[in-house]
mmCIF file of C-alpha atoms and ligand atoms in Angstrom:
data_model
loop_
_atom_site.group_PDB
_atom_site.id
_atom_site.type_symbol
_atom_site.label_atom_id
_atom_site.label_comp_id
_atom_site.label_asym_id
_atom_site.label_seq_id
_atom_site.Cartn_x
_atom_site.Cartn_y
_atom_site.Cartn_z
ATOM 1 C CA MET A 26 -39.995 77.759 -152.484
ATOM 2 C CA SER A 27 -41.055 74.274 -153.661
ATOM 3 C CA GLN A 28 -39.345 71.142 -152.324
ATOM 4 C CA ALA A 29 -37.891 70.530 -155.820
ATOM 5 C CA GLN A 30 -36.305 74.015 -155.846
ATOM 6 C CA GLN A 31 -34.990 73.529 -152.290
ATOM 7 C CA LEU A 32 -33.256 70.333 -153.409
ATOM 8 C CA GLN A 33 -31.285 72.278 -156.029
ATOM 9 C CA ASN A 34 -29.837 74.318 -153.167
ATOM 10 C CA PRO A 35 -30.299 72.309 -149.957
ATOM 11 C CA ALA A 36 -29.289 73.295 -146.431
ATOM 12 C CA ALA A 37 -25.588 72.575 -145.861
ATOM 13 C CA ASP A 38 -26.425 70.312 -142.900
ATOM 14 C CA LEU A 39 -29.308 68.377 -144.518
ATOM 15 C CA PHE A 40 -27.596 65.035 -143.822
ATOM 16 C CA ALA A 41 -25.537 65.968 -140.735
ATOM 17 C CA ASN A 42 -25.045 63.136 -138.231
ATOM 18 C CA GLN A 43 -26.350 60.602 -140.743
ATOM 19 C CA THR A 44 -24.486 57.618 -142.156
ATOM 20 C CA ALA A 45 -24.941 56.268 -145.674
ATOM 21 C CA LEU A 46 -23.662 53.071 -147.258
ATOM 22 C CA ILE A 47 -23.544 53.382 -151.068
ATOM 23 C CA THR A 48 -22.625 50.467 -153.305
ATOM 24 C CA GLY A 49 -20.884 51.260 -156.581
ATOM 25 C CA ALA A 50 -19.628 54.476 -154.988
ATOM 26 C CA GLY A 51 -16.448 54.630 -157.066
ATOM 27 C CA ASP A 52 -17.976 55.710 -160.352
ATOM 28 C CA GLY A 53 -21.005 57.068 -162.177
ATOM 29 C CA ILE A 54 -24.157 57.882 -160.222
ATOM 30 C CA GLY A 55 -22.879 56.336 -156.961
ATOM 31 C CA LYS A 56 -19.799 58.564 -156.959
ATOM 32 C CA ALA A 57 -21.816 61.738 -157.628
ATOM 33 C CA LEU A 58 -24.263 60.815 -154.872
ATOM 34 C CA ALA A 59 -21.514 60.013 -152.355
ATOM 35 C CA LEU A 60 -19.823 63.367 -152.952
ATOM 36 C CA ARG A 61 -23.064 65.312 -152.599
ATOM 37 C CA LEU A 62 -24.223 63.518 -149.434
ATOM 38 C CA ALA A 63 -20.797 64.091 -147.870
ATOM 39 C CA GLU A 64 -20.926 67.787 -148.812
ATOM 40 C CA LEU A 65 -24.273 67.955 -147.029
ATOM 41 C CA GLY A 66 -22.855 66.478 -143.823
ATOM 42 C CA ALA A 67 -23.279 62.699 -144.130
ATOM 43 C CA GLU A 68 -20.666 60.148 -143.129
ATOM 44 C CA LEU A 69 -20.128 57.741 -146.029
ATOM 45 C CA VAL A 70 -19.363 54.058 -146.275
ATOM 46 C CA LEU A 71 -18.042 53.706 -149.828
ATOM 47 C CA MET A 72 -18.473 50.213 -151.224
ATOM 48 C CA GLY A 73 -17.295 49.158 -154.668
ATOM 49 C CA ARG A 74 -15.164 46.797 -156.670
ATOM 50 C CA THR A 75 -12.086 48.974 -157.243
ATOM 51 C CA GLN A 76 -10.283 50.202 -154.143
ATOM 52 C CA ALA A 77 -8.358 52.960 -155.974
ATOM 53 C CA LYS A 78 -11.628 54.509 -157.201
ATOM 54 C CA LEU A 79 -13.106 54.478 -153.706
ATOM 55 C CA GLU A 80 -9.981 56.090 -152.282
ATOM 56 C CA ALA A 81 -10.170 58.816 -154.940
ATOM 57 C CA VAL A 82 -13.781 59.513 -153.889
ATOM 58 C CA ASP A 83 -12.683 59.640 -150.249
ATOM 59 C CA ASP A 84 -9.952 62.151 -151.215
ATOM 60 C CA ALA A 85 -12.542 64.263 -153.060
ATOM 61 C CA ILE A 86 -14.863 64.167 -150.036
ATOM 62 C CA ARG A 87 -12.127 65.397 -147.735
ATOM 63 C CA ALA A 88 -11.138 68.072 -150.256
ATOM 64 C CA VAL A 89 -14.608 69.627 -149.933
ATOM 65 C CA GLY A 90 -14.476 69.456 -146.122
ATOM 66 C CA GLY A 91 -16.461 66.246 -145.706
ATOM 67 C CA LYS A 92 -15.839 63.652 -143.025
ATOM 68 C CA ALA A 93 -13.312 60.937 -143.974
ATOM 69 C CA ALA A 94 -15.242 58.008 -145.433
ATOM 70 C CA VAL A 95 -15.090 54.326 -144.552
ATOM 71 C CA VAL A 96 -13.636 52.691 -147.672
ATOM 72 C CA CYS A 97 -15.041 49.220 -148.183
ATOM 73 C CA PRO A 98 -13.739 47.376 -151.258
ATOM 74 C CA CYS A 99 -16.004 44.457 -152.053
ATOM 75 C CA ASP A 100 -16.729 42.439 -155.184
ATOM 76 C CA LEU A 101 -20.481 41.845 -155.100
ATOM 77 C CA ALA A 102 -20.016 39.024 -157.614
ATOM 78 C CA THR A 103 -18.569 36.897 -154.810
ATOM 79 C CA LEU A 104 -20.300 38.399 -151.759
ATOM 80 C CA ASP A 105 -21.587 35.771 -149.334
ATOM 81 C CA GLU A 106 -23.226 35.895 -145.921
ATOM 82 C CA THR A 107 -19.951 35.542 -144.025
ATOM 83 C CA GLN A 108 -18.395 38.493 -145.837
ATOM 84 C CA ALA A 109 -21.564 40.559 -145.409
ATOM 85 C CA ASP A 110 -21.508 39.803 -141.667
ATOM 86 C CA SER A 111 -17.937 41.030 -141.342
ATOM 87 C CA ILE A 112 -18.698 44.182 -143.390
ATOM 88 C CA MET A 113 -21.590 45.021 -141.056
ATOM 89 C CA GLU A 114 -19.432 44.322 -137.987
ATOM 90 C CA GLY A 115 -16.908 46.807 -139.380
ATOM 91 C CA ILE A 116 -19.602 49.455 -139.931
ATOM 92 C CA GLN A 117 -20.973 48.810 -136.437
ATOM 93 C CA ALA A 118 -17.495 49.420 -135.003
ATOM 94 C CA GLU A 119 -16.822 52.554 -137.112
ATOM 95 C CA CYS A 120 -20.267 54.192 -137.230
ATOM 96 C CA GLY A 121 -22.624 52.314 -134.886
ATOM 97 C CA LYS A 122 -25.605 52.739 -137.229
ATOM 98 C CA LEU A 123 -26.815 53.251 -140.771
ATOM 99 C CA ASP A 124 -29.415 55.867 -141.738
ATOM 100 C CA MET A 125 -29.278 55.149 -145.480
ATOM 101 C CA LEU A 126 -28.502 52.094 -147.570
ATOM 102 C CA VAL A 127 -28.241 52.827 -151.296
ATOM 103 C CA HIS A 128 -28.033 49.824 -153.614
ATOM 104 C CA ASN A 129 -26.546 51.486 -156.667
ATOM 105 C CA ALA A 130 -23.880 49.082 -158.007
ATOM 106 C CA GLY A 131 -24.906 47.182 -161.083
ATOM 107 C CA ILE A 132 -23.634 45.428 -164.183
ATOM 108 C CA LEU A 133 -25.154 45.284 -167.634
ATOM 109 C CA GLY A 134 -24.268 41.726 -168.602
ATOM 110 C CA PRO A 135 -24.762 40.474 -172.135
ATOM 111 C CA ARG A 136 -27.324 42.226 -174.313
ATOM 112 C CA SER A 137 -28.418 39.324 -176.475
ATOM 113 C CA PRO A 138 -31.359 36.948 -176.967
ATOM 114 C CA ILE A 139 -32.176 34.732 -173.977
ATOM 115 C CA GLU A 140 -31.376 31.754 -176.199
ATOM 116 C CA ASN A 141 -27.712 32.831 -176.337
ATOM 117 C CA ILE A 142 -27.162 33.731 -172.690
ATOM 118 C CA THR A 143 -24.982 31.320 -170.752
ATOM 119 C CA LEU A 144 -25.862 30.207 -167.246
ATOM 120 C CA ALA A 145 -22.597 31.744 -165.996
ATOM 121 C CA ASP A 146 -23.491 35.189 -167.411
ATOM 122 C CA TRP A 147 -27.063 34.907 -166.128
ATOM 123 C CA ALA A 148 -25.910 33.930 -162.627
ATOM 124 C CA LYS A 149 -23.344 36.735 -162.414
ATOM 125 C CA VAL A 150 -25.814 39.485 -163.301
ATOM 126 C CA MET A 151 -28.354 38.078 -160.830
ATOM 127 C CA GLN A 152 -25.705 37.870 -158.094
ATOM 128 C CA VAL A 153 -24.430 41.451 -158.505
ATOM 129 C CA ASN A 154 -27.748 43.193 -159.253
ATOM 130 C CA LEU A 155 -30.219 41.250 -157.111
ATOM 131 C CA THR A 156 -28.751 38.657 -154.725
ATOM 132 C CA ALA A 157 -26.035 40.914 -153.280
ATOM 133 C CA PRO A 158 -28.547 43.712 -152.470
ATOM 134 C CA TYR A 159 -30.778 41.116 -150.775
ATOM 135 C CA VAL A 160 -27.875 39.776 -148.648
ATOM 136 C CA LEU A 161 -26.590 43.258 -147.769
ATOM 137 C CA THR A 162 -30.078 44.454 -146.850
ATOM 138 C CA ARG A 163 -30.752 41.493 -144.586
ATOM 139 C CA LYS A 164 -27.439 41.891 -142.812
ATOM 140 C CA ALA A 165 -27.754 45.699 -142.579
ATOM 141 C CA LEU A 166 -31.197 45.742 -140.971
ATOM 142 C CA PRO A 167 -29.910 45.744 -137.359
ATOM 143 C CA LEU A 168 -27.709 48.776 -138.181
ATOM 144 C CA LEU A 169 -30.591 50.481 -140.004
ATOM 145 C CA ARG A 170 -32.771 49.979 -136.946
ATOM 146 C CA ASN A 171 -30.116 51.893 -134.980
ATOM 147 C CA GLY A 172 -30.580 54.778 -137.424
ATOM 148 C CA GLU A 173 -33.360 57.319 -137.342
ATOM 149 C CA GLN A 174 -36.249 56.874 -139.843
ATOM 150 C CA SER A 175 -33.810 54.946 -142.011
ATOM 151 C CA ARG A 176 -34.070 54.776 -145.772
ATOM 152 C CA ILE A 177 -33.259 51.949 -148.184
ATOM 153 C CA LEU A 178 -32.993 52.830 -151.862
ATOM 154 C CA PHE A 179 -32.724 50.205 -154.608
ATOM 155 C CA THR A 180 -31.885 51.009 -158.240
ATOM 156 C CA SER A 181 -34.044 49.829 -161.097
ATOM 157 C CA SER A 182 -34.219 50.586 -164.799
ATOM 158 C CA GLY A 183 -36.716 51.445 -167.504
ATOM 159 C CA VAL A 184 -36.182 48.016 -169.096
ATOM 160 C CA ALA A 185 -37.532 46.175 -166.022
ATOM 161 C CA ARG A 186 -41.278 46.422 -166.571
ATOM 162 C CA PRO A 187 -42.352 45.459 -169.141
ATOM 163 C CA GLY A 188 -39.285 43.338 -169.854
ATOM 164 C CA ARG A 189 -37.518 44.471 -173.002
ATOM 165 C CA ALA A 190 -36.137 42.151 -175.696
ATOM 166 C CA TYR A 191 -32.354 41.581 -175.690
ATOM 167 C CA TRP A 192 -31.871 43.045 -172.204
ATOM 168 C CA GLY A 193 -31.800 39.505 -170.742
ATOM 169 C CA PRO A 194 -30.677 39.045 -167.131
ATOM 170 C CA TYR A 195 -30.202 42.797 -166.561
ATOM 171 C CA ALA A 196 -33.926 43.457 -167.131
ATOM 172 C CA VAL A 197 -34.939 40.406 -165.083
ATOM 173 C CA SER A 198 -32.659 41.457 -162.213
ATOM 174 C CA LYS A 199 -34.168 44.949 -162.193
ATOM 175 C CA ALA A 200 -37.742 43.607 -162.227
ATOM 176 C CA GLY A 201 -36.735 41.401 -159.276
ATOM 177 C CA THR A 202 -35.233 44.434 -157.562
ATOM 178 C CA GLU A 203 -38.540 46.311 -157.812
ATOM 179 C CA ASN A 204 -40.358 43.278 -156.396
ATOM 180 C CA LEU A 205 -37.853 42.932 -153.540
ATOM 181 C CA CYS A 206 -38.336 46.622 -152.768
ATOM 182 C CA GLU A 207 -42.124 46.288 -152.653
ATOM 183 C CA ILE A 208 -42.032 43.168 -150.466
ATOM 184 C CA LEU A 209 -39.545 44.655 -148.016
ATOM 185 C CA ALA A 210 -41.431 47.960 -147.782
ATOM 186 C CA ALA A 211 -44.688 46.137 -147.030
ATOM 187 C CA GLU A 212 -43.030 43.954 -144.395
ATOM 188 C CA LEU A 213 -41.215 46.810 -142.703
ATOM 189 C CA THR A 214 -44.156 49.209 -142.538
ATOM 190 C CA GLU A 215 -45.822 46.728 -140.165
ATOM 191 C CA THR A 216 -43.293 47.363 -137.430
ATOM 192 C CA HIS A 217 -40.816 50.095 -138.347
ATOM 193 C CA THR A 218 -40.600 53.609 -139.680
ATOM 194 C CA MET A 219 -38.148 52.682 -142.425
ATOM 195 C CA ARG A 220 -38.750 54.033 -145.958
ATOM 196 C CA VAL A 221 -37.936 51.588 -148.749
ATOM 197 C CA ASN A 222 -37.999 52.683 -152.379
ATOM 198 C CA SER A 223 -36.478 52.041 -155.741
ATOM 199 C CA ILE A 224 -35.315 54.610 -158.277
ATOM 200 C CA ASN A 225 -35.038 54.459 -162.037
ATOM 201 C CA PRO A 226 -32.605 57.252 -162.920
ATOM 202 C CA GLY A 227 -33.295 56.990 -166.650
ATOM 203 C CA PRO A 228 -30.629 57.545 -169.331
ATOM 204 C CA THR A 229 -27.497 58.929 -167.655
ATOM 205 C CA ARG A 230 -24.067 59.830 -169.017
ATOM 206 C CA THR A 231 -21.999 57.043 -167.396
ATOM 207 C CA GLY A 232 -19.795 54.127 -168.396
ATOM 208 C CA MET A 233 -22.715 51.710 -168.209
ATOM 209 C CA ARG A 234 -24.850 53.759 -170.591
ATOM 210 C CA ALA A 235 -21.930 54.087 -173.038
ATOM 211 C CA ALA A 236 -21.481 50.303 -172.962
ATOM 212 C CA ALA A 237 -25.186 49.765 -173.669
ATOM 213 C CA TYR A 238 -25.410 52.395 -176.435
ATOM 214 C CA PRO A 239 -21.909 52.763 -177.953
ATOM 215 C CA ALA A 240 -23.127 54.817 -180.942
ATOM 216 C CA GLU A 241 -24.941 57.405 -178.805
ATOM 217 C CA ASN A 242 -23.519 60.892 -178.301
ATOM 218 C CA PRO A 243 -23.073 61.090 -174.484
ATOM 219 C CA ASN A 244 -23.375 64.882 -174.564
ATOM 220 C CA THR A 245 -27.094 64.476 -175.318
ATOM 221 C CA LEU A 246 -27.655 62.789 -171.920
ATOM 222 C CA PRO A 247 -28.102 64.166 -168.408
ATOM 223 C CA THR A 248 -25.116 63.735 -166.118
ATOM 224 C CA ALA A 249 -25.168 61.800 -162.843
ATOM 225 C CA GLU A 250 -25.060 65.178 -161.051
ATOM 226 C CA ASP A 251 -28.288 66.233 -162.808
ATOM 227 C CA HIS A 252 -30.124 63.400 -161.012
ATOM 228 C CA ILE A 253 -28.845 64.124 -157.519
ATOM 229 C CA PRO A 254 -31.783 66.360 -156.405
ATOM 230 C CA ALA A 255 -34.150 63.399 -156.949
ATOM 231 C CA TYR A 256 -31.880 61.142 -154.886
ATOM 232 C CA LEU A 257 -31.772 63.755 -152.117
ATOM 233 C CA TRP A 258 -35.557 63.903 -152.123
ATOM 234 C CA LEU A 259 -35.806 60.127 -151.723
ATOM 235 C CA LEU A 260 -33.078 60.005 -149.085
ATOM 236 C CA GLN A 261 -33.759 63.004 -146.897
ATOM 237 C CA ARG A 262 -35.442 62.272 -143.589
ATOM 238 C CA GLU A 263 -38.364 64.649 -144.073
ATOM 239 C CA SER A 264 -39.752 64.043 -147.534
ATOM 240 C CA SER A 265 -43.028 63.801 -149.398
ATOM 241 C CA ALA A 266 -41.699 60.493 -150.787
ATOM 242 C CA GLN A 267 -43.689 57.466 -149.694
ATOM 243 C CA SER A 268 -42.486 53.891 -149.147
ATOM 244 C CA GLY A 269 -42.762 50.890 -151.451
ATOM 245 C CA PHE A 270 -42.603 52.671 -154.807
ATOM 246 C CA CYS A 271 -40.374 52.573 -157.837
ATOM 247 C CA TYR A 272 -39.840 56.231 -158.612
ATOM 248 C CA ASP A 273 -39.155 56.912 -162.260
ATOM 249 C CA ILE A 274 -37.413 60.282 -162.169
ATOM 250 C CA TRP A 275 -37.058 60.592 -165.923
ATOM 251 C CA PRO A 276 -37.558 62.999 -167.697
ATOM 252 C CA LEU A 277 -35.810 65.979 -166.130
ATOM 253 C CA PRO A 278 -36.297 68.601 -164.798
ATOM 254 C CA LEU A 279 -37.390 67.077 -161.500
ATOM 255 C CA ASN A 280 -41.128 67.476 -161.035
ATOM 256 C CA LEU A 281 -42.093 66.201 -157.580
ATOM 257 C CA SER A 282 -45.829 66.634 -158.138
ATOM 258 C CA ARG A 283 -45.543 64.057 -160.947
ATOM 259 C CA LEU A 284 -43.761 61.625 -158.613
ATOM 260 C CA VAL A 285 -45.954 61.819 -155.511
ATOM 261 C CA PRO A 286 -48.608 59.119 -155.981
HETATM 262 P P1 LIG B 310 -21.403 52.704 -163.738
HETATM 263 O O1 LIG B 310 -21.034 51.551 -164.589
HETATM 264 O O2 LIG B 310 -20.914 54.065 -164.069
HETATM 265 O O3 LIG B 310 -21.042 52.406 -162.210
HETATM 266 C C1 LIG B 310 -21.379 51.186 -161.645
HETATM 267 C C2 LIG B 310 -20.712 51.056 -160.303
HETATM 268 O O4 LIG B 310 -21.009 49.725 -159.806
HETATM 269 C C3 LIG B 310 -19.199 51.174 -160.382
HETATM 270 O O5 LIG B 310 -18.722 51.945 -159.310
HETATM 271 C C4 LIG B 310 -18.730 49.732 -160.266
HETATM 272 O O6 LIG B 310 -17.475 49.574 -159.633
HETATM 273 C C5 LIG B 310 -19.803 49.134 -159.386
HETATM 274 N N1 LIG B 310 -19.816 47.683 -159.555
HETATM 275 C C6 LIG B 310 -20.020 46.995 -160.691
HETATM 276 N N2 LIG B 310 -19.870 45.682 -160.468
HETATM 277 C C7 LIG B 310 -19.557 45.542 -159.166
HETATM 278 C C8 LIG B 310 -19.256 44.443 -158.338
HETATM 279 N N3 LIG B 310 -19.209 43.193 -158.813
HETATM 280 N N4 LIG B 310 -18.970 44.649 -157.050
HETATM 281 C C9 LIG B 310 -18.992 45.914 -156.538
HETATM 282 N N5 LIG B 310 -19.258 47.009 -157.272
HETATM 283 C C10 LIG B 310 -19.533 46.817 -158.585
HETATM 284 O O7 LIG B 310 -23.008 52.666 -163.704
HETATM 285 P P2 LIG B 310 -24.111 53.804 -163.490
HETATM 286 O O8 LIG B 310 -23.632 54.823 -162.539
HETATM 287 O O9 LIG B 310 -24.613 54.172 -164.810
HETATM 288 O O10 LIG B 310 -25.277 52.910 -162.816
HETATM 289 C C11 LIG B 310 -25.634 52.991 -161.458
HETATM 290 C C12 LIG B 310 -26.951 52.267 -161.302
HETATM 291 O O11 LIG B 310 -27.956 52.907 -162.081
HETATM 292 C C13 LIG B 310 -26.907 50.816 -161.792
HETATM 293 O O12 LIG B 310 -27.628 49.989 -160.895
HETATM 294 C C14 LIG B 310 -27.608 50.870 -163.132
HETATM 295 O O13 LIG B 310 -28.206 49.632 -163.452
HETATM 296 C C15 LIG B 310 -28.615 51.953 -162.903
HETATM 297 N N6 LIG B 310 -29.102 52.625 -164.116
HETATM 298 C C16 LIG B 310 -28.249 53.346 -164.909
HETATM 299 C C17 LIG B 310 -28.719 53.957 -166.039
HETATM 300 C C18 LIG B 310 -27.813 54.763 -166.934
HETATM 301 O O14 LIG B 310 -28.273 55.243 -167.989
HETATM 302 N N7 LIG B 310 -26.553 54.960 -166.596
HETATM 303 C C19 LIG B 310 -30.134 53.866 -166.448
HETATM 304 C C20 LIG B 310 -30.954 53.093 -165.537
HETATM 305 C C21 LIG B 310 -30.444 52.490 -164.424
HETATM 306 P P3 LIG B 310 -16.093 49.722 -160.453
HETATM 307 O O15 LIG B 310 -16.100 51.121 -161.007
HETATM 308 O O16 LIG B 310 -15.060 49.505 -159.439
HETATM 309 O O17 LIG B 310 -16.157 48.691 -161.527
#
């Protein structure tokens, strides 16, 4: 059986004894990923803006027999180093380590010409999509070094490179995310066994996509669940995935031979 087929029906303990922090875990792709990792044995730290959504995901995890999650409400728009330090202290106390850090949360921001974008809108998108992942990563590294062959996964977008007109700070933040991923991967391969990648999920039936394309029929799009095998491939400990790449998993179905460089 190929690795792609195995990921459609993975071993029930594929992520046993592993801890994953997912940002934006209350909705969309982050929620689907959190549920699947928990089903496959992982302990989850659910980070997101809306506490009620995170608690609903925790309830769903326990309903399928997963381990109770650590619920971590946090607005990335205001995250600073002090708050990131206390979040990591909390994870250290609860879990002692991190095996996976998934930067999934993101905002679209205004889709308009650069000329019309205010500094406040620009700064907010950069803070949520790029600066917060940088701060969280830096503060999480000691916990990731306690994990085994830890994995960091950033989230990019098809509008990042080349930059696309009218996608403004969102596209710039995603291009920066890919660059951050490449830099970090190169720095960490010198001394550690950590795998650092970025994923572009491609068009996905979520609230963000509906906001970006309000006239589109969502039923024509893959669901967040459809993308989960690719995420499992990038996140599992033993994988043909390399480090330092932006993996563009679109179009489906998942074809690993296309992705392996
Ligand atoms: P959703 O809008 O469905 O979910 C985004 C998640 O991010 C939500 O859980 C949201 O929390 C959280 N979030 C947003 N702002 C903040 C904040 N300030 N602080 C903390 N959490 C926040 O998006 P998707 O699932 O579609 O997107 C997931 C990732 O995939 C994003 O990085 C996106 O850029 C990327 N992507 C998506 C594509 C698509 O077609 N959907 C295509 C390409 C890339 P809450 O629900 O509480 O607001």
